[in-house]
């Protein structure tokens, strides 16, 4: 998944070269965030593995893991939202900015 997100960022960066509505730092921040995304995937794998050992009748423990799942899932959502924000900014400006520009993507 991290590789696909990095590929998507490269595509967006290439498209962005026609519109220049973001800074290089905007993209660099997202590439840095991919390291955190990878760590989050590993964290999720560990939490799932640990959860398999929990007694399903231990309501407090199950609740604790459900809260961890929630935290991890909302963090994934944040990462996707950050990349989507870049996509949206490019989308909102692309057609207007390329009018008359014949540069190939």
Coordinates of N, CA, C and O in Angstrom, one line a residue:
X1 N 0.8 -1.2 0.0 CA 0.0 0.0 0.0 C 0.9 1.3 0.0 O 0.6 2.2 -0.7
X2 N 1.9 1.2 0.8 CA 2.8 2.4 0.8 C 3.4 2.7 -0.5 O 3.5 3.8 -1.0
X3 N 3.8 1.6 -1.3 CA 4.3 1.8 -2.6 C 3.3 2.4 -3.5 O 3.7 3.3 -4.3
X4 N 2.1 2.0 -3.4 CA 1.0 2.6 -4.3 C 0.8 4.1 -3.9 O 0.6 4.9 -4.8
X5 N 0.8 4.4 -2.7 CA 0.6 5.8 -2.3 C 1.8 6.7 -2.7 O 1.6 7.8 -3.2
X6 N 3.0 6.1 -2.7 CA 4.2 6.8 -3.2 C 4.1 7.0 -4.7 O 4.4 8.1 -5.2
X7 N 3.6 6.0 -5.4 CA 3.4 6.1 -6.8 C 2.3 7.2 -7.1 O 2.5 8.0 -8.0
X8 N 1.2 7.2 -6.4 CA 0.2 8.2 -6.5 C 0.8 9.6 -6.3 O 0.5 10.5 -7.1
X9 N 1.6 9.8 -5.3 CA 2.2 11.1 -5.0 C 3.1 11.5 -6.2 O 3.1 12.7 -6.6
X10 N 3.8 10.6 -6.8 CA 4.7 10.9 -7.9 C 3.8 11.4 -9.1 O 4.1 12.3 -9.8
X11 N 2.7 10.7 -9.3 CA 1.8 11.1 -10.4 C 1.2 12.5 -10.1 O 1.2 13.3 -11.0
X12 N 0.8 12.7 -8.9 CA 0.2 14.0 -8.6 C 1.3 15.1 -8.7 O 1.0 16.2 -9.2
X13 N 2.5 14.8 -8.3 CA 3.6 15.7 -8.5 C 3.9 16.1 -9.9 O 4.1 17.2 -10.3
X14 N 3.8 15.1 -10.8 CA 4.0 15.3 -12.2 C 2.9 16.1 -12.8 O 3.2 17.1 -13.5
X15 N 1.7 15.8 -12.4 CA 0.5 16.6 -12.9 C 0.7 18.1 -12.4 O 0.4 19.0 -13.1
X16 N 1.1 18.2 -11.1 CA 1.2 19.5 -10.5 C 2.2 20.4 -11.2 O 2.1 21.6 -11.2
X17 N 3.2 19.8 -11.9 CA 4.2 20.6 -12.5 C 3.5 21.5 -13.6 O 4.1 22.5 -14.0
X18 N 2.3 21.2 -14.0 CA 1.6 22.0 -15.0 C 0.8 23.2 -14.3 O 0.4 24.1 -15.0
X19 N 0.6 23.1 -13.0 CA -0.3 24.1 -12.4 C 0.4 24.9 -11.2 O 0.0 26.0 -11.0
X20 N 1.3 24.3 -10.6 CA 2.1 24.9 -9.5 C 1.2 25.6 -8.5 O 1.4 26.8 -8.3
X21 N 0.3 24.9 -7.9 CA -0.5 25.5 -6.8 C -0.1 25.1 -5.4 O -0.6 25.6 -4.4
X22 N 0.9 24.2 -5.4 CA 1.4 23.7 -4.1 C 2.9 23.9 -4.1 O 3.5 24.2 -5.1
X23 N 3.5 23.7 -2.9 CA 5.0 23.9 -2.8 C 5.6 22.5 -2.8 O 5.0 21.5 -2.5
X24 N 6.9 22.5 -3.0 CA 7.7 21.2 -2.9 C 7.6 20.7 -1.5 O 7.5 19.4 -1.3
X25 N 7.5 21.5 -0.5 CA 7.4 21.1 0.9 C 6.1 20.3 1.1 O 6.1 19.4 1.9
X26 N 5.0 20.7 0.4 CA 3.7 20.0 0.5 C 3.9 18.6 0.1 O 3.4 17.7 0.8
X27 N 4.6 18.3 -1.0 CA 4.9 17.0 -1.4 C 5.9 16.3 -0.5 O 5.7 15.1 -0.1
X28 N 6.9 17.0 -0.1 CA 7.9 16.3 0.8 C 7.3 15.9 2.1 O 7.7 14.8 2.6
X29 N 6.4 16.7 2.6 CA 5.7 16.3 3.8 C 4.9 15.0 3.7 O 4.9 14.1 4.5
X30 N 4.3 14.9 2.5 CA 3.5 13.6 2.3 C 4.4 12.4 2.1 O 4.1 11.3 2.5
X31 N 5.6 12.6 1.4 CA 6.5 11.5 1.3 C 7.0 11.1 2.7 O 7.2 9.9 3.0
X32 N 7.3 12.1 3.6 CA 7.7 11.8 4.9 C 6.6 11.1 5.7 O 6.8 10.2 6.5
X33 N 5.3 11.5 5.4 CA 4.2 10.8 6.1 C 4.1 9.4 5.7 O 3.5 8.6 6.5
X34 N 4.6 9.0 4.6 CA 4.5 7.6 4.1 C 5.3 6.7 5.1 O 5.0 5.5 5.3
X35 N 6.4 7.2 5.7 CA 7.2 6.5 6.7 C 6.3 6.2 7.9 O 6.3 5.1 8.4
X36 N 5.5 7.2 8.3 CA 4.6 7.0 9.4 C 3.5 6.0 9.1 O 3.1 5.2 9.9
X37 N 3.0 6.1 7.8 CA 2.0 5.2 7.3 C 2.5 3.7 7.4 O 1.8 2.8 7.9
X38 N 3.7 3.5 7.0 CA 4.3 2.2 7.0 C 4.4 1.7 8.5 O 4.1 0.5 8.8
X39 N 4.8 2.6 9.4 CA 4.9 2.2 10.8 C 3.5 1.9 11.3 O 3.4 1.0 12.2
X40 N 2.5 2.6 10.9 CA 1.2 2.4 11.3 C 0.7 1.0 10.9 O 0.0 0.3 11.6
X41 N 1.0 0.6 9.7 CA 0.7 -0.7 9.2 C 1.3 -1.8 10.1 O 0.6 -2.8 10.5
X42 N 2.5 -1.6 10.4 CA 3.2 -2.6 11.3 C 2.5 -2.6 12.7 O 2.4 -3.7 13.3
X43 N 2.2 -1.5 13.2 CA 1.5 -1.4 14.5 C 0.2 -2.1 14.4 O -0.2 -2.8 15.3
X44 N -0.6 -1.9 13.3 CA -1.9 -2.6 13.2 C -1.7 -4.1 13.2 O -2.4 -4.9 13.8
X45 N -0.7 -4.6 12.4 CA -0.4 -6.0 12.4 C -0.1 -6.6 13.8 O -0.6 -7.6 14.2
X46 N 0.7 -5.8 14.6 CA 1.0 -6.3 16.0 C -0.3 -6.3 16.8 O -0.5 -7.2 17.6
X47 N -1.1 -5.2 16.7 CA -2.3 -5.1 17.6 C -3.3 -6.3 17.2 O -3.8 -6.9 18.1
X48 N -3.4 -6.6 15.9 CA -4.2 -7.7 15.5 C -3.7 -9.0 16.0 O -4.4 -9.8 16.6
X49 N -2.4 -9.2 15.9 CA -1.8 -10.4 16.4 C -2.0 -10.6 17.9 O -2.3 -11.6 18.4
X50 N -1.8 -9.5 18.7 CA -2.0 -9.5 20.1 C -3.5 -9.8 20.5 O -3.8 -10.5 21.4
X51 N -4.3 -9.2 19.7 CA -5.8 -9.3 20.0 C -6.2 -10.8 19.9 O -7.1 -11.2 20.6
X52 N -5.6 -11.6 19.0 CA -6.0 -13.0 18.8 C -5.8 -13.8 20.1 O -6.4 -14.8 20.3
X53 N -5.0 -13.2 21.1 CA -4.7 -13.9 22.3 C -5.7 -13.5 23.4 O -5.6 -14.0 24.5
X54 N -6.5 -12.5 23.1 CA -7.4 -12.0 24.2 C -8.7 -12.9 24.3 O -9.2 -13.3 23.3
X55 N -9.0 -13.0 25.6 CA -10.3 -13.8 25.9 C -11.5 -12.9 25.5 O -11.6 -11.8 25.9
X56 N -12.3 -13.4 24.5 CA -13.4 -12.6 24.1 C -14.5 -12.2 25.2 O -15.3 -11.4 25.0
X57 N -14.4 -12.9 26.3 CA -15.3 -12.7 27.4 C -14.7 -11.6 28.3 O -15.4 -11.2 29.3
X58 N -13.5 -11.1 28.1 CA -12.9 -10.0 28.9 C -13.3 -8.7 28.2 O -12.6 -8.2 27.4
X59 N -14.4 -8.2 28.6 CA -15.0 -7.0 28.0 C -14.0 -5.8 28.1 O -13.9 -5.0 27.1
X60 N -13.3 -5.6 29.2 CA -12.4 -4.5 29.3 C -11.3 -4.6 28.3 O -10.9 -3.6 27.6
X61 N -10.7 -5.8 28.1 CA -9.6 -6.0 27.2 C -10.1 -5.8 25.8 O -9.4 -5.2 25.0
X62 N -11.2 -6.4 25.4 CA -11.7 -6.3 24.1 C -12.0 -4.8 23.8 O -11.6 -4.3 22.7
X63 N -12.6 -4.1 24.7 CA -12.8 -2.7 24.5 C -11.5 -1.9 24.3 O -11.5 -1.0 23.4
X64 N -10.5 -2.2 25.0 CA -9.2 -1.6 24.9 C -8.7 -1.8 23.5 O -8.2 -0.9 22.8
X65 N -8.8 -3.0 22.9 CA -8.3 -3.3 21.6 C -9.2 -2.6 20.5 O -8.7 -2.1 19.5
X66 N -10.5 -2.5 20.8 CA -11.4 -1.8 19.9 C -11.1 -0.3 19.8 O -11.1 0.3 18.7
X67 N -10.7 0.2 20.9 CA -10.2 1.6 20.9 C -8.9 1.8 20.1 O -8.7 2.8 19.4
X68 N -8.0 0.8 20.3 CA -6.8 0.9 19.5 C -7.1 0.8 18.0 O -6.5 1.5 17.2
X69 N -8.0 -0.1 17.6 CA -8.4 -0.2 16.2 C -8.9 1.1 15.7 O -8.6 1.5 14.6
X70 N -9.8 1.7 16.5 CA -10.3 3.0 16.1 C -9.3 4.0 15.9 O -9.3 4.8 14.9
X71 N -8.3 4.1 16.9 CA -7.2 5.1 16.8 C -6.4 4.9 15.5 O -6.1 5.8 14.7
X72 N -6.1 3.6 15.2 CA -5.3 3.3 14.0 C -6.1 3.6 12.8 O -5.6 4.2 11.8
X73 N -7.3 3.2 12.7 CA -8.2 3.5 11.5 C -8.3 5.0 11.3 O -8.3 5.4 10.1
X74 N -8.5 5.8 12.3 CA -8.7 7.2 12.1 C -7.4 7.8 11.7 O -7.4 8.8 10.9
X75 N -6.3 7.3 12.1 CA -5.0 7.8 11.6 C -4.8 7.4 10.1 O -4.2 8.2 9.4
X76 N -5.2 6.2 9.7 CA -5.1 5.9 8.3 C -6.0 6.9 7.5 O -5.6 7.4 6.5
X77 N -7.2 7.2 8.0 CA -8.1 8.1 7.3 C -7.4 9.5 7.2 O -7.5 10.1 6.1
X78 N -6.7 9.9 8.2 CA -6.0 11.2 8.2 C -4.9 11.2 7.0 O -4.8 12.1 6.3
X79 N -4.2 10.1 7.0 CA -3.1 10.0 5.9 C -3.8 10.1 4.5 O -3.3 10.8 3.6
X80 N -4.8 9.3 4.3 CA -5.5 9.4 3.0 C -6.1 10.8 2.7 O -6.0 11.3 1.6
X81 N -6.6 11.4 3.8 CA -7.2 12.7 3.6 C -6.1 13.8 3.2 O -6.4 14.7 2.4
X82 N -4.9 13.6 3.8 CA -3.8 14.6 3.4 C -3.5 14.4 1.9 O -3.3 15.5 1.3
X83 N -3.4 13.2 1.4 CA -3.1 13.0 0.0 C -4.2 13.5 -0.8 O -4.1 14.1 -1.9
X84 N -5.4 13.2 -0.4 CA -6.6 13.7 -1.1 C -6.7 15.2 -1.2 O -7.1 15.8 -2.2
X85 N -6.2 15.9 -0.1 CA -6.2 17.4 -0.2 C -5.3 17.9 -1.3 O -5.6 18.8 -2.0
X86 N -4.2 17.2 -1.5 CA -3.3 17.6 -2.6 C -4.0 17.4 -3.9 O -4.0 18.2 -4.8
X87 N -4.6 16.2 -4.1 CA -5.4 15.9 -5.3 C -6.4 17.0 -5.5 O -6.6 17.4 -6.7
X88 N -7.2 17.3 -4.5 CA -8.3 18.3 -4.6 C -7.8 19.7 -5.1 O -8.3 20.3 -5.9
X89 N -6.7 20.1 -4.5 CA -6.1 21.4 -4.8 C -5.7 21.4 -6.3 O -5.9 22.4 -7.0
X90 N -5.1 20.3 -6.8 CA -4.7 20.3 -8.2 C -5.9 20.2 -9.0 O -6.0 20.9 -10.0
X91 N -6.9 19.4 -8.7 CA -8.1 19.3 -9.4 C -8.8 20.6 -9.6 O -9.3 20.9 -10.7
X92 N -8.9 21.4 -8.5 CA -9.6 22.7 -8.6 C -9.0 23.7 -9.5 O -9.6 24.6 -10.0
X93 N -7.7 23.5 -9.8 CA -7.0 24.5 -10.5 C -6.5 24.0 -11.9 O -6.1 24.8 -12.7
X94 N -6.5 22.7 -12.1 CA -5.8 22.2 -13.3 C -6.3 22.7 -14.6 O -5.6 23.3 -15.4
X95 N -7.6 22.6 -14.9 CA -8.1 23.0 -16.2 C -7.9 24.5 -16.5 O -7.5 24.8 -17.6
X96 N -8.1 25.3 -15.5 CA -7.9 26.7 -15.7 C -6.4 27.1 -16.0 O -6.1 27.9 -16.8
X97 N -5.5 26.4 -15.3 CA -4.1 26.7 -15.4 C -3.5 26.2 -16.6 O -2.5 26.7 -17.1
X98 N -4.0 25.1 -17.2 CA -3.4 24.6 -18.4 C -3.9 25.1 -19.7 O -3.5 24.8 -20.8
X99 N -4.9 26.0 -19.6 CA -5.5 26.6 -20.8 C -4.3 27.2 -21.7 O -3.6 28.0 -21.2
X100 N -4.2 26.7 -22.9 CA -3.1 27.2 -23.7 C -1.8 26.5 -23.5 O -0.9 26.7 -24.3
X101 N -1.7 25.7 -22.5 CA -0.4 25.0 -22.2 C -0.5 23.6 -22.9 O -1.4 22.9 -22.7
X102 N 0.5 23.3 -23.7 CA 0.5 22.1 -24.5 C 1.5 21.1 -23.9 O 1.8 20.0 -24.5
X103 N 2.1 21.3 -22.7 CA 3.1 20.4 -22.1 C 2.4 19.1 -21.9 O 1.3 19.0 -21.3
X104 N 3.1 18.0 -22.3 CA 2.6 16.6 -22.1 C 2.8 16.2 -20.6 O 3.8 16.6 -20.0
X105 N 1.9 15.4 -20.1 CA 2.1 14.9 -18.8 C 2.8 13.5 -18.8 O 2.6 12.7 -19.7

